[in-house]
Amino acid sequence: MWEDFYIGNKVLWNTDSIEKEAVDEISTRLGLPSLLSKVLVKRGLYDTEQIMAFLKPAAKNLNDPFLLPDMDKAVSRIINAREKNEKVIIYGDYDVDGVTAVSILFGFLNSIGVDVSYYIPDRVDEGYGISETAADYLSNGGYDLMITVDCGITAKDRIDCIVNELAGKNRKMDFIITDHHLPVPGMIPEAAAVVNPNLENSRYPFKHLCGAGIAFKIVQALCKELNMADKYFNYVDLAALGTVADIVSVTEENRIIVWAGIEKIKRCPNPGILALMKVSGINEVDSRKLAFILAPRLNAAGRMGDASRAVKLLTENDALLIEKIAKDLNTENITRQRTQEEIYKKAVESIESDSKYSAEKVLVVHGEDWHHGVIGIVASMLAERYYKPCFVLSVSGDIAKGSARSIEGFNIYSAMEYCADLFIKYGGHKQAGGITMRTGDINEFRRRVNIYAESTSFSLVPAIDIDAEAEPHEINIEAANAIMALAPFGEGNEPPVFSVKGMTVINKKHVGGNGEHLVLGLHSKGCNFNAVCFGMGDLEPCIRLNKDIDLVFTIGIDRFMGKADVRLFVKAIRTTENNLKRNKILLKAAEKVGCLDYSRDWIYNVINNQLVNRDDIRLSREELISLYRFLCNSGSGTLTDGQLFCLAEELSQGNIKMNYFKLLAGMHVLDQLGIIGFSCPANGKYGVRVLKSTQKASLEDSALYSYLQSLQQAVNE
């Protein structure tokens, strides 16, 4: 983190140029703050009607549900089941999208008198899709109609087995498949209806509905057919929860669903959602709280036990039972967090104790009986920490089951296909997946998946995509309120990210139980700001008062006692752009000195750069004495490049003008004189050891010091 602050080499800041004329035109035409207009242009919104539809979502703009493939057939078959009093079962997945989809359909069908029940498979014992256990249950349950939600589009073989099993008993059951996952030719089941916006023959204008979104559209269609007006909006909060939890694009129709769902929660939330809010300690929701506070608690039902409890929470009328389930899920979510953290720590220890991992592009880590319900989260955490694709496997005897998470630019499903012969089964998509394999094949898999990674081109340097560069005068309460109109945020509509240059630090303080966060007071061009830097407490020594910094941030509003102020939520922070360039030059020059590559011409040319002058390489006796005294007081240890940059700033006081080049050169000079031991081992950390010596040393005995002095004389000439 320190190295990135001084050199900017750990994270890319991606900023595209924006058409200034278009920004000015939109601001003038619609009376919008320029900061909002920049975001609209960046996201391809120019037309007035298009912009207003985005800024002001409306239920009237929901698509006609009957545009979905086979929706008319699905509605007809469900109504027929009600009229004939047939037994209907809903089959759904165990994640939040699945349980909210089940809850929507079960709640509505139950309310209109359908004899309906539901089945959710066990995450560990059955896994995703229609399991063999479920097939046996369904074949013997006496059901007339089965409706899948959030699954089933590739379940042809399993459904064929159920059909054949029932035929042997001279019975039959119809199927309605509702799913949003991509269909595979030849694997789509024979059914009374297949409702999926991604079918080849689909005319539906929006392809990114989740399972809960499709269940919501079915209820909308049924209400339309049964003349029940807008009763389907009773379930829009559940659809919103499933949408943000499944990380589908929060644009177009999904944006309307999430917006309407949040509005319903504000007015009259589902009792189960309200109970979850209470145990979570929140009074209001937005899309972020849905995704990161409520969804994990619902997910805890399936991760740590029986997912059907989540459906009971969302469909029951018994207030005491709802309260009990919510408390249980909150407790289990705490257990899940602890379990997840324990496994994460073990995985990190495993990675950092094996030097081979540093050279590998893909991480494959495993442990005995790691909890299946959390290894996917752990894989995500590791992928974020190391910015590498990651597989986390739980070993139980001869079998290992794992979850995979990827990074931008690396298709993890293709990587799994490359190693398919090592798997008992596998599945997933570009960014995530799951595998089951024999324990004895783990090492071969680790070797082979990295062979595949070496054959592909992708960056192992994370990037922050910046919507626009902001001028200080643009960052005000009017702009902040306007930016909030872009909510609800989520996949495909992230909170806008801005950069601002040359902010002067006027105060700073640690916050948080362990000082892990920073709050900064900033000033620029007559404007003052408060900035919160979550998880950046370690950067405090680098951020110096009255010095300028550049930062990347999202904008927020701090409301207190009726007053609203702008607050910047910092995502990344660095020294100024000119300082970055200067530091890189000094770093390169210092590396040449460190390698004893005394190229007079090269260093002479470097100091002719406008960012570096001759005083920047002039190492004085006073600076060496200052450095030596510091080392005597601090003792032996190791230093990274980032720490060296920070130390150079710390030592720069009064007449001492230290920088990275002079600091590193000074270390080498003291090493040559036998005053300290200075080394650069393979792990990238410099080793410093103060030596006990009674002999007086002369600076002229150092070849490097003499060289730098002669170079200085040459420059002066």
XYZ file of C-alpha atoms in Angstrom:
717
model
C 0.000 0.000 0.000
C 2.879 2.419 0.823
C 4.655 1.576 -2.413
C 1.532 2.355 -4.422
C 1.161 5.684 -2.602
C 4.653 6.792 -3.656
C 5.125 5.042 -7.016
C 1.616 4.144 -8.235
C 2.605 0.671 -9.393
C 0.108 -1.591 -7.612
C -3.250 -0.371 -8.933
C -4.113 1.182 -12.302
C -6.243 4.317 -12.275
C -8.227 4.153 -15.523
C -9.745 7.420 -16.677
C -11.220 7.891 -20.147
C -11.516 11.328 -21.684
C -15.049 12.748 -21.683
C -16.614 14.958 -24.352
C -16.651 18.342 -22.600
C -19.059 19.788 -25.165
C -21.592 17.023 -24.456
C -21.241 17.558 -20.696
C -21.831 21.298 -21.013
C -24.775 20.781 -23.380
C -26.549 18.307 -21.058
C -25.972 20.532 -18.018
C -27.438 23.516 -19.874
C -30.347 21.596 -21.418
C -31.475 19.829 -18.238
C -30.104 22.125 -15.547
C -27.954 19.359 -14.053
C -24.703 19.746 -12.087
C -21.673 19.203 -14.306
C -20.474 16.304 -12.138
C -23.682 14.365 -12.851
C -23.536 15.264 -16.550
C -20.009 13.817 -16.730
C -21.300 10.513 -15.360
C -24.236 10.439 -17.770
C -21.933 11.005 -20.747
C -19.494 8.360 -19.493
C -22.382 5.877 -19.286
C -23.684 6.683 -22.741
C -26.790 8.658 -21.768
C -27.364 11.728 -23.966
C -31.038 11.826 -24.982
C -33.412 13.730 -22.662
C -36.039 10.976 -22.578
C -33.366 8.354 -21.953
C -31.804 10.382 -19.138
C -35.101 11.142 -17.392
C -36.213 7.511 -17.600
C -32.967 6.540 -15.908
C -33.065 9.224 -13.226
C -36.751 8.637 -12.466
C -37.631 4.914 -12.688
C -41.351 4.209 -13.071
C -43.407 1.035 -12.682
C -45.269 1.854 -15.892
C -42.052 1.098 -17.786
C -41.973 -2.571 -16.755
C -42.001 -4.834 -19.793
C -45.067 -6.846 -20.779
C -44.566 -10.224 -19.034
C -46.215 -12.050 -21.930
C -43.234 -11.168 -24.130
C -41.299 -13.849 -22.233
C -41.173 -17.203 -24.056
C -44.038 -19.562 -23.117
C -45.447 -17.152 -20.530
C -48.950 -17.645 -21.916
C -48.568 -21.424 -21.590
C -47.200 -21.144 -18.049
C -50.052 -18.895 -16.920
C -52.669 -21.145 -18.531
C -51.233 -24.277 -16.903
C -51.071 -22.664 -13.438
C -54.656 -21.404 -13.665
C -55.732 -24.872 -14.824
C -54.011 -26.382 -11.766
C -55.966 -24.060 -9.495
C -59.261 -24.888 -11.173
C -58.638 -28.642 -10.890
C -57.250 -28.389 -7.344
C -54.036 -30.106 -8.469
C -50.979 -30.487 -6.260
C -48.248 -28.067 -7.300
C -44.642 -28.027 -6.075
C -42.109 -25.254 -6.595
C -38.472 -26.337 -6.872
C -35.862 -23.650 -6.234
C -32.190 -23.078 -5.552
C -30.779 -22.562 -2.046
C -29.219 -19.122 -2.597
C -30.955 -15.767 -2.042
C -32.167 -15.572 -5.635
C -33.626 -19.063 -5.334
C -35.361 -18.620 -1.972
C -36.815 -15.220 -2.914
C -38.073 -16.682 -6.211
C -39.707 -19.575 -4.333
C -41.185 -17.141 -1.802
C -42.685 -14.919 -4.511
C -44.350 -17.770 -6.368
C -45.354 -19.757 -3.281
C -46.781 -16.682 -1.558
C -48.854 -15.617 -4.549
C -50.111 -19.065 -5.575
C -51.071 -19.807 -1.988
C -52.981 -16.508 -1.837
C -55.114 -17.407 -4.877
C -56.019 -20.856 -3.582
C -53.517 -23.124 -5.334
C -52.547 -26.304 -3.433
C -48.846 -25.484 -3.451
C -45.697 -26.545 -1.586
C -41.969 -26.155 -2.235
C -38.667 -28.033 -2.197
C -35.186 -26.564 -1.797
C -32.182 -28.915 -2.067
C -29.471 -29.109 0.584
C -26.380 -27.126 -0.462
C -23.894 -29.751 0.770
C -25.691 -33.073 0.280
C -27.524 -32.308 -2.975
C -25.867 -29.297 -4.556
C -27.222 -27.074 -7.323
C -30.020 -28.221 -9.612
C -32.379 -31.180 -9.395
C -30.592 -33.823 -7.353
C -31.160 -37.572 -7.325
C -32.590 -37.253 -3.818
C -35.006 -34.601 -5.034
C -35.999 -36.697 -8.047
C -36.986 -39.583 -5.744
C -38.984 -37.210 -3.550
C -40.772 -35.646 -6.518
C -41.547 -39.022 -8.087
C -43.268 -40.202 -4.926
C -44.998 -37.016 -3.819
C -48.171 -37.278 -5.876
C -47.633 -33.922 -7.550
C -49.399 -32.882 -10.747
C -47.278 -29.863 -11.629
C -43.695 -28.919 -10.818
C -42.444 -25.367 -11.349
C -38.693 -24.743 -11.220
C -37.340 -21.324 -10.291
C -33.734 -20.209 -10.757
C -32.787 -23.655 -12.083
C -33.849 -26.426 -14.440
C -32.870 -25.098 -17.872
C -30.232 -27.844 -18.320
C -32.029 -30.541 -16.291
C -33.316 -32.601 -19.238
C -31.758 -35.882 -18.077
C -33.033 -35.581 -14.511
C -36.532 -34.592 -15.594
C -36.582 -37.451 -18.102
C -35.766 -39.796 -15.194
C -38.686 -38.406 -13.186
C -41.028 -38.778 -16.167
C -39.934 -42.391 -16.711
C -40.245 -43.186 -13.003
C -43.789 -41.826 -12.967
C -44.696 -43.639 -16.194
C -43.763 -46.914 -14.497
C -46.381 -46.086 -11.883
C -48.933 -45.117 -14.540
C -48.762 -41.516 -13.404
C -47.609 -38.231 -14.898
C -46.530 -34.766 -13.832
C -46.250 -31.615 -15.909
C -43.283 -29.255 -15.688
C -42.890 -25.500 -16.002
C -39.235 -24.504 -16.225
C -38.419 -20.935 -15.198
C -34.757 -20.006 -15.190
C -32.394 -17.198 -16.177
C -29.233 -19.242 -16.710
C -27.977 -19.794 -20.240
C -29.602 -22.748 -22.013
C -27.461 -25.493 -23.542
C -28.733 -27.037 -26.803
C -29.903 -30.593 -26.250
C -30.221 -30.152 -22.470
C -33.457 -28.135 -22.313
C -36.200 -30.299 -20.746
C -39.479 -31.187 -22.423
C -42.040 -29.142 -20.509
C -45.470 -27.539 -20.617
C -43.637 -24.206 -20.640
C -40.035 -23.016 -20.595
C -39.810 -19.406 -19.424
C -36.327 -17.992 -19.921
C -35.409 -14.633 -21.507
C -32.203 -16.170 -22.876
C -33.847 -18.799 -25.072
C -32.908 -18.561 -28.723
C -36.470 -17.680 -29.763
C -36.948 -15.081 -27.015
C -38.358 -11.691 -28.019
C -38.039 -10.333 -24.512
C -36.264 -6.944 -24.594
C -34.203 -7.495 -21.403
C -31.962 -10.524 -20.898
C -30.701 -9.973 -17.348
C -33.610 -10.901 -15.088
C -32.624 -13.149 -12.191
C -34.667 -16.108 -10.934
C -36.660 -13.911 -8.554
C -37.208 -11.401 -11.356
C -38.730 -14.097 -13.571
C -40.918 -15.342 -10.700
C -42.080 -11.741 -10.269
C -42.917 -11.532 -13.991
C -44.966 -14.750 -13.726
C -46.970 -13.229 -10.873
C -47.372 -10.037 -12.919
C -48.703 -12.097 -15.832
C -51.086 -14.044 -13.576
C -52.419 -10.799 -12.096
C -52.986 -9.476 -15.589
C -54.820 -12.642 -16.656
C -56.882 -12.831 -13.447
C -57.746 -9.103 -13.416
C -55.953 -8.572 -10.115
C -54.575 -5.151 -11.070
C -51.175 -4.470 -9.525
C -51.281 -7.016 -6.683
C -47.976 -8.351 -7.972
C -46.289 -5.329 -6.393
C -46.829 -7.023 -3.033
C -43.808 -9.132 -4.006
C -41.522 -6.542 -5.588
C -39.404 -6.182 -2.424
C -38.563 -9.897 -2.619
C -37.715 -9.528 -6.313
C -35.440 -6.576 -5.497
C -33.638 -8.567 -2.804
C -33.055 -11.489 -5.176
C -31.879 -9.149 -7.940
C -29.154 -7.370 -5.974
C -28.060 -10.588 -4.239
C -27.578 -12.426 -7.548
C -25.365 -9.633 -8.917
C -27.275 -9.263 -12.179
C -27.229 -5.966 -14.039
C -29.172 -3.270 -12.161
C -30.143 -1.517 -15.385
C -33.358 -1.165 -17.413
C -36.092 -3.430 -15.969
C -33.976 -4.613 -13.042
C -33.399 -0.986 -12.076
C -37.163 -0.477 -11.901
C -37.628 -3.659 -9.843
C -34.922 -2.702 -7.329
C -36.135 0.894 -7.103
C -39.764 -0.188 -6.583
C -38.693 -2.857 -4.096
C -36.775 -0.368 -1.965
C -39.738 2.017 -2.057
C -42.041 -0.791 -0.866
C -39.666 -1.648 1.981
C -39.838 1.997 3.063
C -43.664 1.885 3.107
C -44.776 -1.661 3.982
C -41.998 -4.256 3.908
C -42.447 -7.989 3.825
C -42.616 -9.034 7.529
C -39.600 -11.303 7.087
C -37.509 -8.501 5.582
C -38.581 -6.203 8.428
C -37.541 -8.843 10.989
C -34.135 -9.187 9.310
C -33.717 -5.406 9.390
C -34.422 -5.374 13.121
C -31.932 -8.116 14.014
C -29.379 -6.445 11.718
C -29.797 -3.116 13.487
C -30.802 -1.089 10.416
C -33.794 1.242 10.081
C -33.703 1.892 6.353
C -32.379 0.154 3.276
C -30.712 0.866 -0.018
C -29.360 -1.554 -2.610
C -26.050 -1.857 -0.753
C -27.728 -2.821 2.528
C -29.903 -5.329 0.690
C -26.812 -6.921 -0.836
C -24.373 -6.776 2.080
C -26.527 -6.855 5.227
C -29.816 -8.638 4.508
C -28.771 -11.045 1.737
C -25.936 -12.679 3.740
C -28.364 -13.425 6.569
C -30.795 -15.082 4.167
C -27.905 -16.959 2.588
C -26.865 -18.220 6.019
C -29.944 -20.456 6.000
C -28.558 -22.534 3.127
C -24.866 -22.115 3.923
C -25.135 -23.292 7.519
C -28.297 -25.437 7.470
C -31.751 -25.726 5.894
C -32.463 -23.086 3.226
C -36.222 -23.642 3.467
C -36.156 -21.577 6.664
C -35.525 -18.516 4.519
C -38.740 -19.216 2.594
C -40.656 -19.621 5.860
C -39.269 -16.290 7.030
C -40.524 -14.564 3.869
C -43.922 -16.291 3.588
C -45.146 -16.956 7.149
C -47.800 -14.858 8.900
C -46.900 -15.912 12.452
C -45.029 -12.914 13.900
C -43.370 -14.925 16.680
C -42.122 -17.564 14.235
C -40.831 -14.872 11.866
C -38.952 -13.204 14.719
C -37.436 -16.525 15.823
C -36.251 -17.437 12.326
C -34.733 -13.973 11.828
C -32.808 -14.260 15.106
C -31.656 -17.774 14.215
C -30.408 -16.637 10.809
C -28.634 -13.668 12.355
C -26.876 -16.009 14.791
C -25.971 -18.420 12.007
C -24.621 -15.552 9.938
C -22.266 -14.694 12.804
C -21.211 -18.356 12.906
C -20.750 -18.250 9.138
C -18.521 -15.178 9.434
C -16.361 -16.846 12.083
C -16.086 -20.063 10.092
C -15.277 -18.109 6.951
C -12.590 -16.062 8.727
C -10.961 -19.190 10.194
C -10.748 -20.845 6.784
C -9.549 -17.618 5.173
C -6.695 -17.313 7.679
C -5.689 -20.934 7.098
C -5.749 -20.387 3.334
C -3.603 -17.238 3.620
C -1.104 -19.076 5.838
C -0.951 -21.907 3.310
C -0.328 -19.499 0.425
C 2.260 -17.356 2.183
C 4.208 -20.311 3.558
C 4.673 -21.756 0.058
C 7.020 -19.604 -2.033
C 5.838 -21.288 -5.251
C 2.509 -19.439 -5.046
C 4.155 -16.068 -5.749
C 5.173 -17.242 -9.227
C 1.821 -18.855 -10.043
C -0.933 -16.945 -11.807
C -3.732 -19.122 -10.381
C -4.080 -20.028 -6.709
C -5.190 -23.543 -5.757
C -5.486 -23.985 -1.992
C -7.115 -26.783 -0.002
C -7.789 -27.933 3.548
C -9.354 -30.804 5.453
C -13.129 -30.552 5.899
C -13.391 -26.844 5.228
C -17.069 -25.870 5.415
C -18.652 -26.169 1.959
C -21.030 -23.312 2.686
C -18.295 -20.679 2.876
C -15.471 -21.767 0.561
C -16.939 -19.714 -2.291
C -16.761 -16.574 -0.147
C -13.200 -17.456 0.878
C -12.260 -17.866 -2.795
C -13.633 -14.373 -3.476
C -11.667 -12.920 -0.563
C -8.434 -14.544 -1.729
C -8.972 -13.432 -5.334
C -9.420 -9.870 -4.081
C -6.421 -9.998 -1.719
C -3.930 -11.419 -4.220
C -5.690 -10.335 -7.414
C -5.364 -13.794 -8.892
C -7.954 -16.387 -9.962
C -8.488 -18.730 -7.041
C -9.735 -22.265 -6.345
C -10.522 -23.223 -2.732
C -11.095 -26.935 -2.114
C -12.473 -28.775 0.893
C -10.957 -32.236 1.226
C -12.980 -35.055 2.750
C -11.211 -38.384 2.385
C -10.628 -39.218 -1.268
C -12.916 -36.460 -2.575
C -12.311 -32.712 -2.804
C -15.060 -30.215 -3.585
C -14.191 -26.655 -4.433
C -15.323 -23.212 -5.502
C -13.584 -20.916 -7.967
C -13.561 -17.147 -8.363
C -11.800 -15.198 -11.090
C -10.535 -11.715 -11.895
C -11.101 -9.442 -14.867
C -9.881 -10.940 -18.135
C -9.483 -14.566 -17.053
C -12.205 -17.053 -18.085
C -12.183 -19.512 -15.218
C -14.688 -21.805 -16.925
C -12.300 -22.217 -19.869
C -9.548 -23.019 -17.366
C -11.744 -25.746 -15.883
C -12.491 -27.126 -19.342
C -8.728 -27.382 -19.938
C -8.467 -29.628 -16.855
C -11.817 -31.402 -17.308
C -10.347 -34.919 -17.280
C -9.264 -34.354 -13.660
C -12.792 -33.606 -12.450
C -15.639 -35.844 -11.381
C -17.915 -32.919 -12.241
C -17.600 -29.183 -12.772
C -19.667 -26.188 -13.802
C -19.853 -22.419 -13.777
C -19.198 -19.405 -15.979
C -16.437 -16.893 -16.779
C -16.129 -15.480 -13.280
C -17.032 -18.362 -10.947
C -17.454 -22.099 -10.801
C -17.465 -25.277 -8.799
C -15.508 -28.529 -9.078
C -15.491 -32.014 -7.591
C -12.334 -34.081 -7.964
C -10.226 -36.805 -6.395
C -7.941 -35.581 -3.636
C -4.944 -37.247 -5.241
C -5.320 -35.067 -8.357
C -5.101 -31.685 -6.590
C -1.377 -31.143 -7.199
C -1.692 -32.102 -10.857
C -4.646 -29.736 -11.181
C -2.609 -26.911 -9.624
C 0.197 -27.559 -12.105
C -2.053 -27.846 -15.137
C -4.350 -24.888 -14.446
C -1.243 -22.703 -14.208
C 0.011 -24.067 -17.523
C -3.300 -22.905 -18.982
C -2.949 -19.507 -17.286
C 0.539 -19.040 -18.755
C -0.916 -19.598 -22.226
C -3.473 -16.799 -21.822
C -3.033 -13.059 -21.621
C -4.529 -11.239 -18.646
C -3.344 -8.594 -16.221
C -2.471 -9.345 -12.607
C -2.592 -5.643 -11.762
C -5.997 -4.522 -10.442
C -7.607 -1.411 -11.876
C -10.020 1.240 -10.684
C -12.315 2.520 -13.425
C -12.875 6.230 -12.870
C -16.009 7.840 -14.287
C -14.644 11.366 -14.363
C -12.086 13.772 -12.979
C -13.691 16.291 -10.639
C -12.733 19.887 -10.010
C -12.991 20.941 -6.345
C -15.748 23.485 -7.049
C -17.883 20.717 -8.607
C -17.919 18.699 -5.373
C -20.820 20.231 -3.444
C -24.097 19.267 -1.796
C -26.122 19.999 -4.946
C -23.948 17.613 -6.963
C -24.044 14.980 -4.212
C -27.849 15.040 -4.127
C -27.957 14.820 -7.919
C -25.578 11.836 -7.925
C -27.917 10.038 -5.493
C -30.558 10.108 -8.248
C -28.474 7.455 -10.020
C -29.387 4.988 -7.258
C -30.260 2.165 -6.831
C -26.696 1.089 -7.444
C -25.483 -2.386 -8.269
C -23.927 -4.469 -11.016
C -23.845 -2.447 -14.238
C -24.737 0.739 -12.366
C -22.000 1.154 -9.792
C -21.765 4.302 -7.660
C -19.860 6.870 -9.752
C -16.129 6.981 -9.071
C -14.289 10.297 -9.338
C -10.700 11.447 -9.087
C -9.447 14.788 -7.838
C -5.902 16.139 -7.936
C -3.853 18.309 -5.635
C -5.847 18.182 -2.401
C -3.917 19.663 0.529
C -4.093 17.687 3.778
C -5.021 20.030 6.650
C -5.746 17.420 9.329
C -5.828 13.667 9.800
C -6.813 11.138 12.449
C -7.167 7.415 12.955
C -10.660 6.013 13.600
C -11.954 2.514 14.274
C -11.287 0.173 17.159
C -7.754 -0.569 15.990
C -7.170 2.637 14.070
C -7.702 0.784 10.806
C -9.446 3.742 9.123
C -8.460 7.354 8.439
C -10.435 10.585 8.369
C -8.812 13.433 6.454
C -9.510 17.133 6.312
C -8.714 18.418 2.813
C -8.508 21.813 1.139
C -8.224 22.904 -2.479
C -8.986 26.121 -4.333
C -11.053 27.613 -1.529
C -13.029 24.430 -0.845
C -12.851 22.234 2.271
C -13.776 18.551 2.425
C -13.992 15.656 4.853
C -12.786 12.314 3.494
C -13.131 8.836 4.988
C -10.500 6.252 4.058
C -11.762 2.819 5.095
C -9.039 0.250 5.730
C -6.262 2.763 5.019
C -5.036 3.434 8.546
C -1.611 2.044 7.638
C -1.127 4.918 5.178
C -1.170 7.582 7.902
C 2.657 7.973 8.068
C 2.756 8.653 4.309
C 0.068 11.342 4.399
C 1.737 14.493 5.661
C 0.061 17.683 6.782
C 0.169 20.586 4.321
C 1.259 18.238 1.519
C -0.802 17.584 -1.617
C -2.353 14.255 -2.561
C -4.457 12.842 -5.392
C -7.381 10.589 -4.591
C -10.139 8.445 -6.052
C -13.490 8.562 -4.291
C -17.224 8.107 -4.333
C -19.400 10.935 -3.120
C -21.788 10.725 -0.179
C -23.863 12.909 2.106
C -23.353 13.202 5.857
C -26.562 14.256 7.611
C -26.392 15.425 11.224
C -28.878 17.512 13.229
C -30.652 18.685 10.111
C -27.485 19.710 8.307
C -26.188 17.974 5.187
C -22.517 17.996 4.183
C -20.581 16.342 1.387
C -18.387 13.432 2.410
C -15.797 11.750 0.209
C -15.398 7.990 0.553
C -11.858 7.323 -0.597
C -11.099 4.252 -2.707
C -7.440 5.015 -3.414
C -4.938 7.669 -2.453
C -1.496 8.681 -3.721
C 1.034 11.432 -3.738
C 0.510 13.874 -6.615
C 1.014 12.878 -10.230
C 4.214 14.935 -10.564
C 5.617 13.376 -7.405
C 4.804 9.912 -8.754
C 6.761 10.651 -11.924
C 9.632 12.126 -9.927
C 9.705 9.167 -7.550
C 9.828 6.709 -10.432
C 12.848 8.515 -11.866
C 14.586 8.527 -8.475
C 13.729 4.852 -8.010
C 15.264 3.928 -11.352
C 18.371 5.973 -10.628
C 18.687 4.392 -7.185
C 18.357 0.902 -8.650
C 21.312 1.617 -10.947
C 23.346 2.806 -7.985
C 22.266 -0.251 -6.014
C 23.491 -2.485 -8.825
C 26.735 -0.465 -8.973
C 25.754 0.571 -12.504
C 27.456 3.959 -12.385
C 26.392 5.224 -15.799
C 27.480 8.869 -15.768
C 25.599 9.683 -18.969
C 22.388 8.045 -17.791
C 22.318 9.776 -14.398
C 23.445 13.057 -15.968
C 20.487 12.872 -18.360
C 18.132 11.958 -15.516
C 18.917 15.083 -13.547
C 18.262 17.226 -16.584
C 14.652 16.084 -16.291
C 12.470 18.977 -15.124
C 11.196 16.860 -12.201
C 14.687 16.005 -10.893
C 17.565 18.442 -10.404
C 21.195 18.171 -9.387
C 20.456 18.756 -5.694
C 18.327 15.604 -5.762
C 21.421 13.443 -6.231
C 23.807 15.505 -4.124
C 24.445 13.431 -0.998
C 25.897 15.643 1.721
C 27.899 14.725 4.813
C 25.086 16.149 6.992
C 22.508 13.916 5.324
C 24.657 10.846 5.901
C 25.086 11.760 9.566
C 21.316 12.225 9.913
C 20.715 8.834 8.310
C 23.314 7.142 10.514
C 21.816 8.591 13.695
C 18.382 7.399 12.676
C 19.653 3.882 12.032
C 21.443 3.785 15.384
C 18.212 4.751 17.148
C 15.932 2.416 15.186
C 18.237 -0.606 15.156
C 18.365 -3.450 12.664
C 15.403 -4.543 10.548
C 13.940 -4.685 7.051
C 12.507 -1.949 4.848
C 10.353 -2.063 1.713
C 10.553 0.469 -1.108
C 7.438 2.145 0.261
C 8.964 2.412 3.730
C 12.143 3.895 2.238
C 10.128 6.612 0.487
C 8.312 7.347 3.746
C 11.560 7.385 5.729
C 13.097 9.820 3.255
C 10.217 12.237 3.868
C 10.553 11.777 7.630
C 14.266 12.627 7.543
C 13.714 15.718 5.367
C 13.788 18.476 7.967
C 15.520 21.844 7.915
C 18.663 21.653 5.799
C 18.317 17.902 5.327
C 16.658 17.333 1.934
C 16.413 13.569 1.759
C 14.757 11.579 -1.019
C 14.610 7.925 -2.051
C 17.721 8.136 -4.240
C 19.868 9.784 -1.579
C 18.536 7.473 1.128
C 19.347 4.304 -0.819
C 22.688 5.697 -1.961
C 23.439 6.656 1.635
C 22.715 3.100 2.783
C 25.183 1.780 0.198
C 27.817 4.330 1.239
C 27.493 3.366 4.916
C 27.658 -0.284 3.881
C 30.858 0.310 1.889
C 32.381 2.002 4.932
C 31.558 -0.976 7.159
C 29.239 1.096 9.363
C 26.094 -0.868 8.513
C 25.258 -4.054 6.688
C 22.829 -3.356 3.844
C 21.360 -6.034 1.607
C 18.473 -6.635 -0.744
C 17.258 -10.246 -0.425
C 14.988 -12.028 -2.893
C 11.741 -11.112 -1.125
C 12.115 -7.449 -2.078
C 12.828 -6.167 1.431
C 16.071 -4.363 2.172
C 17.949 -5.651 5.200
C 19.627 -3.130 7.503
C 22.021 -4.094 10.301
C 23.978 -1.560 12.358
C 27.548 -2.812 12.902
C 29.689 -2.230 15.954
C 32.898 -0.542 14.828
C 35.532 1.431 16.734
C 37.415 2.560 13.648
C 36.775 6.019 12.297
C 35.641 5.970 8.670
C 36.376 8.513 5.955
C 33.639 9.214 3.390
C 36.263 9.284 0.660
C 36.843 5.579 1.324
C 33.455 4.910 -0.263
C 33.713 4.506 -4.025
C 30.048 5.407 -4.400
C 30.331 8.607 -2.374
C 33.376 9.677 -4.385
C 31.552 8.867 -7.609
C 28.516 10.940 -6.642
C 30.742 13.856 -5.680
C 32.574 13.705 -9.023
C 29.279 13.475 -10.858
C 28.044 16.522 -8.978
C 31.143 18.449 -10.044
C 30.590 17.400 -13.660
C 27.006 18.604 -13.528
C 28.069 21.924 -12.000
C 30.483 22.423 -14.850
